[in-house]
Coordinates of C-alpha atoms in Angstrom, one line a residue:
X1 CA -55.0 5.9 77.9
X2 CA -52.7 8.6 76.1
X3 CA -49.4 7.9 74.8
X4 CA -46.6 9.7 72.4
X5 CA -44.9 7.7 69.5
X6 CA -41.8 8.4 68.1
X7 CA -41.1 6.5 65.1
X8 CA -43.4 5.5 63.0
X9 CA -41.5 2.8 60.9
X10 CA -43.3 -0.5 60.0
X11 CA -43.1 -1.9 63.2
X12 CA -44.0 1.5 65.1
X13 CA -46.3 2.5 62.5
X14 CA -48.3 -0.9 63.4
X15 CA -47.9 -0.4 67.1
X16 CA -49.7 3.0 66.2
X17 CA -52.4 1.5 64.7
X18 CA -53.0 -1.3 67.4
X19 CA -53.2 1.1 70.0
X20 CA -55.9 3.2 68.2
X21 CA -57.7 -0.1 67.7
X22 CA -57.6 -0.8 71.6
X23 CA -58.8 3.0 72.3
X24 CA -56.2 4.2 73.3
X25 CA -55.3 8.4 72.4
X26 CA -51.8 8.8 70.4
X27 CA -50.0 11.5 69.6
X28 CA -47.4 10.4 66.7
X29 CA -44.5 11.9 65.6
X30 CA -41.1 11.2 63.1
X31 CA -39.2 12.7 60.7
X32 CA -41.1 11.7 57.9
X33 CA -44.1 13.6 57.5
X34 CA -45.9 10.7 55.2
X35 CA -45.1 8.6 58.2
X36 CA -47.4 10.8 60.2
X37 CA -49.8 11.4 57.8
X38 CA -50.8 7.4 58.0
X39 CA -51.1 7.6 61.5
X40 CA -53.6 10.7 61.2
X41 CA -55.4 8.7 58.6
X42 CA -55.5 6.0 61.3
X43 CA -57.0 8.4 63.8
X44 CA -53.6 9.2 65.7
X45 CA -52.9 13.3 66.4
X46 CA -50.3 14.7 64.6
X47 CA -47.0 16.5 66.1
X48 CA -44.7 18.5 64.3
X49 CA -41.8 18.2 66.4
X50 CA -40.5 16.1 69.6
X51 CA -41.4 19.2 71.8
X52 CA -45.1 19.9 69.9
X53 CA -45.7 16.2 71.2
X54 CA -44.7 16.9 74.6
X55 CA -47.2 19.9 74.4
X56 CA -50.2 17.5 73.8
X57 CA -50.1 14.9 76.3
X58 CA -51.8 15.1 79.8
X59 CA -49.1 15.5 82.7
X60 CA -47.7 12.8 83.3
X61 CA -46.7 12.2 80.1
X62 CA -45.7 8.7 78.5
X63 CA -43.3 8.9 75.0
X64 CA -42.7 5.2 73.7
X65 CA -39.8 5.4 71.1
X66 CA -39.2 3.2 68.3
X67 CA -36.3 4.7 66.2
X68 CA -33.3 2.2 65.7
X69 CA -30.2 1.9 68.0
X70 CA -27.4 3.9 68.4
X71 CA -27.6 7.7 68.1
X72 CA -30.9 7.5 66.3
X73 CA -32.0 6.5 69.9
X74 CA -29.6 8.7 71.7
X75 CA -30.5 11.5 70.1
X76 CA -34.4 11.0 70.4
X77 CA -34.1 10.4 74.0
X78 CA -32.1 13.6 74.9
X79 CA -34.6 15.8 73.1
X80 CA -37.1 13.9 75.2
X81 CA -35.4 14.9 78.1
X82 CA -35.7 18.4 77.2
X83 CA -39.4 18.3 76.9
X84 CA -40.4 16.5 79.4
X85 CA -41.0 17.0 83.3
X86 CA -40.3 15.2 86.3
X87 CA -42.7 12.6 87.2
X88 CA -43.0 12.0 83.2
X89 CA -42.3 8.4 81.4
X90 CA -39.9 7.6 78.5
X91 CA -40.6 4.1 77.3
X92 CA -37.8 2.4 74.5
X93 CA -39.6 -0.2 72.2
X94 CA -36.0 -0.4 70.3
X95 CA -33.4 -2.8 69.7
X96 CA -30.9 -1.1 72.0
X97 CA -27.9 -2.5 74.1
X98 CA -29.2 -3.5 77.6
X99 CA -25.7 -1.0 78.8
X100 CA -26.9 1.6 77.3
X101 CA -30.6 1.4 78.6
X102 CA -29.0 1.2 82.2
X103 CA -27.2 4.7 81.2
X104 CA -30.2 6.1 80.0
X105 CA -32.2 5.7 83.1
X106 CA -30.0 6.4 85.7
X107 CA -29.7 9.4 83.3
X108 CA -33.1 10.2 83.0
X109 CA -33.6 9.7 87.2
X110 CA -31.5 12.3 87.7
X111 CA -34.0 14.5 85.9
X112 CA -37.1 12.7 87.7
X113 CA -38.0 11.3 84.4
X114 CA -38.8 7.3 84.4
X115 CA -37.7 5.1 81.8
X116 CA -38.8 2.2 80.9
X117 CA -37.0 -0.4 78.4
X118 CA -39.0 -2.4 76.1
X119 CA -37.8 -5.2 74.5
X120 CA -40.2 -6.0 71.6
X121 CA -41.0 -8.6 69.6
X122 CA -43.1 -9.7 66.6
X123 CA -42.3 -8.0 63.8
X124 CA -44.4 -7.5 60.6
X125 CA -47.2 -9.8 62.4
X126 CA -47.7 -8.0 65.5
X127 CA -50.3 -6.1 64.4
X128 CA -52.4 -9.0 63.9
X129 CA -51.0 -11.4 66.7
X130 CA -49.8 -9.0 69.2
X131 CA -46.3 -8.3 70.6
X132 CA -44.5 -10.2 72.8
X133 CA -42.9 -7.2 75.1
X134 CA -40.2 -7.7 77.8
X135 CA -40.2 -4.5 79.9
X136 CA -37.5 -3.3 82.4
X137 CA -37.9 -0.4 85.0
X138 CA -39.3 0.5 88.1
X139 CA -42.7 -2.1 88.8
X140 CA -44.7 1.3 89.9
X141 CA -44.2 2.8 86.5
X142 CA -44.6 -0.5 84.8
X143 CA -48.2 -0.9 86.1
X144 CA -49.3 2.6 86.0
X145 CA -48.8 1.7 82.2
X146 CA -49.9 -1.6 82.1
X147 CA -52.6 -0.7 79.9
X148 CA -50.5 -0.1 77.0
X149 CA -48.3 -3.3 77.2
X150 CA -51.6 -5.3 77.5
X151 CA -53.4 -3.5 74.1
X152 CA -50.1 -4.1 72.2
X153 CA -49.9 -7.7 74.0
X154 CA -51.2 -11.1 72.1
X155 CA -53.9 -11.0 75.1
X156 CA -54.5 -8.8 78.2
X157 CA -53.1 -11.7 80.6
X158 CA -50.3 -13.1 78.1
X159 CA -47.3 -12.1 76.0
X160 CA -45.7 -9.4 78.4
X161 CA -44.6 -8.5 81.8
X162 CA -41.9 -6.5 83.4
X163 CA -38.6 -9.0 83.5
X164 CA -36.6 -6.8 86.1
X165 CA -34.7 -3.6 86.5
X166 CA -34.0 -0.7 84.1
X167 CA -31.6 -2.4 81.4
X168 CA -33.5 -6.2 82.3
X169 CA -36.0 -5.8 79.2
X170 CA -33.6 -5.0 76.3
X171 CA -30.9 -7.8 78.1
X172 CA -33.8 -10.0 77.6
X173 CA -34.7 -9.2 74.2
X174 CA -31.0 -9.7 73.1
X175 CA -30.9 -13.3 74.5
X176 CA -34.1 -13.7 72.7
X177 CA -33.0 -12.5 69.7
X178 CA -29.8 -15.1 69.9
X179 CA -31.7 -17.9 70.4
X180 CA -33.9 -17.1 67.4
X181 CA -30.8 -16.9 65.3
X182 CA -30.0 -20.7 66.4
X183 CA -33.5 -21.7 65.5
X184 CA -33.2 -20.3 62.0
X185 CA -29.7 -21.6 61.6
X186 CA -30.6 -25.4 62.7
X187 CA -33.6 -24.8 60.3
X188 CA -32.0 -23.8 57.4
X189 CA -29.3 -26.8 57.9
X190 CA -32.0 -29.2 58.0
X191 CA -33.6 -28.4 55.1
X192 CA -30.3 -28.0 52.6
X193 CA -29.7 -31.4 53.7
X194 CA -33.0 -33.1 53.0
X195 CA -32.5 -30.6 50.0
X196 CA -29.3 -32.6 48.9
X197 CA -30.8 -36.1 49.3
X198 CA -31.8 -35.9 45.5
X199 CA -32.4 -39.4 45.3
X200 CA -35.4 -39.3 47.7
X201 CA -37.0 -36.4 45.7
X202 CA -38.2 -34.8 48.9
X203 CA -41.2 -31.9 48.9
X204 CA -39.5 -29.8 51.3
X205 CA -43.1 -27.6 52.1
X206 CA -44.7 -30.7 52.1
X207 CA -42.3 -31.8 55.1
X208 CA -42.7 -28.5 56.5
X209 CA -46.4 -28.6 56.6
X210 CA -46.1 -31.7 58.2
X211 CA -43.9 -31.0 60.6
X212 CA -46.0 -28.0 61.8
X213 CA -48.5 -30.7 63.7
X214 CA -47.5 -32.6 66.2
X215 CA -43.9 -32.4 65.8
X216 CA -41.8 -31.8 68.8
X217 CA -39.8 -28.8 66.3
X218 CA -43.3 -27.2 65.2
X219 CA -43.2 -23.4 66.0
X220 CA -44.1 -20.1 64.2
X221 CA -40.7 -20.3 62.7
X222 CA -41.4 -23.1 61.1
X223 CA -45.0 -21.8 59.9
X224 CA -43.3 -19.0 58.5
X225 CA -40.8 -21.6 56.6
X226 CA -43.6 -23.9 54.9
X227 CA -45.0 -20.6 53.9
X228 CA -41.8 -19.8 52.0
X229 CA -41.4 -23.0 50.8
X230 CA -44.6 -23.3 49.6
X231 CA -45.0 -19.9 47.0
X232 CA -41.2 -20.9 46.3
X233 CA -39.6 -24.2 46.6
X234 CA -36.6 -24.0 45.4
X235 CA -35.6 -20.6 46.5
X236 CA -34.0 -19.4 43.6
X237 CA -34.8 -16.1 43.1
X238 CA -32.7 -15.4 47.0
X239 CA -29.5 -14.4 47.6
X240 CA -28.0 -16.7 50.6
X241 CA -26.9 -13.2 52.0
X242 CA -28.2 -12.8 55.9
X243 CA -27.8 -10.0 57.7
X244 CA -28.0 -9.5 61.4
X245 CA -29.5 -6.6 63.6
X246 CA -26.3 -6.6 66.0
X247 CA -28.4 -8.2 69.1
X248 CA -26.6 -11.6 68.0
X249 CA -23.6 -10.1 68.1
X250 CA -23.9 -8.4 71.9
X251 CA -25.6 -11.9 72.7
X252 CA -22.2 -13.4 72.1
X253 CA -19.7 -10.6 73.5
X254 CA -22.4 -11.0 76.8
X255 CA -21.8 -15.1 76.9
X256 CA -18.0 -14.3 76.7
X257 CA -17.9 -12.0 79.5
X258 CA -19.6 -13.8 81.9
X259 CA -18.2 -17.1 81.0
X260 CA -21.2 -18.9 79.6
X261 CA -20.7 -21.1 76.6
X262 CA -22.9 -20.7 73.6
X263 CA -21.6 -22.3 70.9
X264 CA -24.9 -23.0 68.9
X265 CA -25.6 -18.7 69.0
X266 CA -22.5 -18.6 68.3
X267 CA -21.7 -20.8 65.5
X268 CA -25.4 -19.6 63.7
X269 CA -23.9 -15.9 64.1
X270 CA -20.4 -16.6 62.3
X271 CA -22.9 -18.8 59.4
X272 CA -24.7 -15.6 58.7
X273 CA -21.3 -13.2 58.4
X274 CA -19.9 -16.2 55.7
X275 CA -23.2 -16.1 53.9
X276 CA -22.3 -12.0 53.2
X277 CA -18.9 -13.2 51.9
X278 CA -18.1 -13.6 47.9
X279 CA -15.6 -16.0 47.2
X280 CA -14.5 -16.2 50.8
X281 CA -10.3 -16.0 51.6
X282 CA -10.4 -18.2 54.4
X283 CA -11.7 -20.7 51.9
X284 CA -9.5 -19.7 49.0
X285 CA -6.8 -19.7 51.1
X286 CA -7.5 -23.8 52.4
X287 CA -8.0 -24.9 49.2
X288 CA -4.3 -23.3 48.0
X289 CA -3.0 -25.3 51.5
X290 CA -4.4 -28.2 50.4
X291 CA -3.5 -28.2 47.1
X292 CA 0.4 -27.3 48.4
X293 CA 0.8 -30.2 50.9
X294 CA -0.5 -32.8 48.8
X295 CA -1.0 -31.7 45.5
X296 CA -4.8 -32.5 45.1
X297 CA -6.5 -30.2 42.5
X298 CA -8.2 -27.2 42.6
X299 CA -11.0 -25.2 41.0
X300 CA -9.7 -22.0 38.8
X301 CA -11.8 -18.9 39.5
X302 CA -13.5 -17.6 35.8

């Protein structure tokens, strides 16, 4: 089957390359032109702009983007627009807001353009163990293109499927993402406490590795962390600075608005906006409030 790729980062760059592996004809194109050079080298066709690739696909066409949120996307997907002709396909691999994929295809409809949103997930390792894709849009255009979700999929009859309507996939992705952010938080709260036991002396990979068999809190998550562990036990060449790719964040404004509690989400996004914080205010600010109201002692900054 033939597809366009836009953006050819390390996730799309890899997507690139799995798709070749499965057979599949791509013509490749970003900004960077050593991006696209790698996925010549790979056996991909090259484009020199977005409307260059829309000149080398078969009508219909199918564009899968993979450029990061926000105008990035915007601006991809207008260009696209442009190109392309009714009956054509635009599929988004991103991490954009679920609104903003509804937009897009009604958009795009009025045009006769499909869309398609992809939520997408594994990372550096899909490569290897496939993606797990959660795809929104029209079910007609979902299976005409079922071939490419299944070559990018852990297996042909596992890993994807379409979740619902235009918008569904990268709703469905963002509550995914959320929940992956209370996984790591309950994690990493674990493990500083066993950590602070120092009494016990614990080997925190050891407990990792065993807790990878059998263990009712065994996951890939947790292979990933005795990994870590393991080449580094104590840690101490990190920075306890966490970012987060924003999906947490619409995760939360979403439970808000419709009135759903999710405090653990919740709780693990606010943990990783205090680990970006140096010498904290709030924190400053209890200690001086304590230290007022009953004079206990406090810790002078250097």
């Amino acid at each position: 089957m033939e597809l366009g790729m836009i953006g050819l980062g390390r996730m799309g760059g890899n997507m690139v390359q799995r798709l070749l592996q499965g057979g599949h004809r791509i013509v490749a194109y970003d900004a960077n032109a050593e991006a696209i050079q790698t996925a010549v080298q790979q056996g991909a066709v090259s484009a020199a702009s977005i409307a260059d690739l829309a000149t080398q696909l078969t009508v219909p066409r199918a564009v899968w983007v993979m450029v990061p949120s926000g105008e990035p996307t915007e601006g991809t997907i207008n260009a696209l627009a442009g190109a392309l002709s009714p009956g054509d396909v635009i599929i988004d691999g991103g991490n954009a807001n679920y609104k903003d994929s509804i937009r897009r295809a009604a958009s795009l409809k009025r045009r006769g353009i499909a869309f398609l949103d992809a939520g997408t997930s594994g990372g550096i390792w899909g490569l290897k163990e496939g993606y797990s894709l959660m795809v929104g849009g029209d079910a007609e255009v979902f299976k005409r293109l079922e071939p490419i979700f299944q070559t990018l999929a852990p297996a042909p009859d596992r890993g994807y499927g379409r979740v619902g309507p235009a918008g569904a996939g990268h709703f469905v992705k963002m509550v995914h993402n959320g929940i992956e952010y209370g996984l790591m938080q309950a994690y990493a709260e674990g493990f500083e406490l066993m950590e602070a036991k120092t009494e016990f002396n614990l080997d925190l990979g050891q407990i990792a590795e065993v807790w990878r068999h059998g263990s009712v809190v065994r996951s890939w998550l947790l292979d990933l962390t005795a990994e870590a562990l393991q080449e580094d036990p104590t840690l101490e060449d990190l920075e306890p600075y966490v970012e987060d790719s924003g999906e947490g964040r619409w995760t939360v404004q979403e439970s808000i608005e419709l009135a759903v509690p999710a405090p653990v989400i919740t709780l693990a996004l606010q943990a990783r906006f205090r680990s970006r914080q140096d010498r904290p205010f709030g924190a400053r600010l209890l200690a001086a409030m304590r230290n007022r109201f009953g004079g206990h002692a406090v810790k002078k900054a250097e």
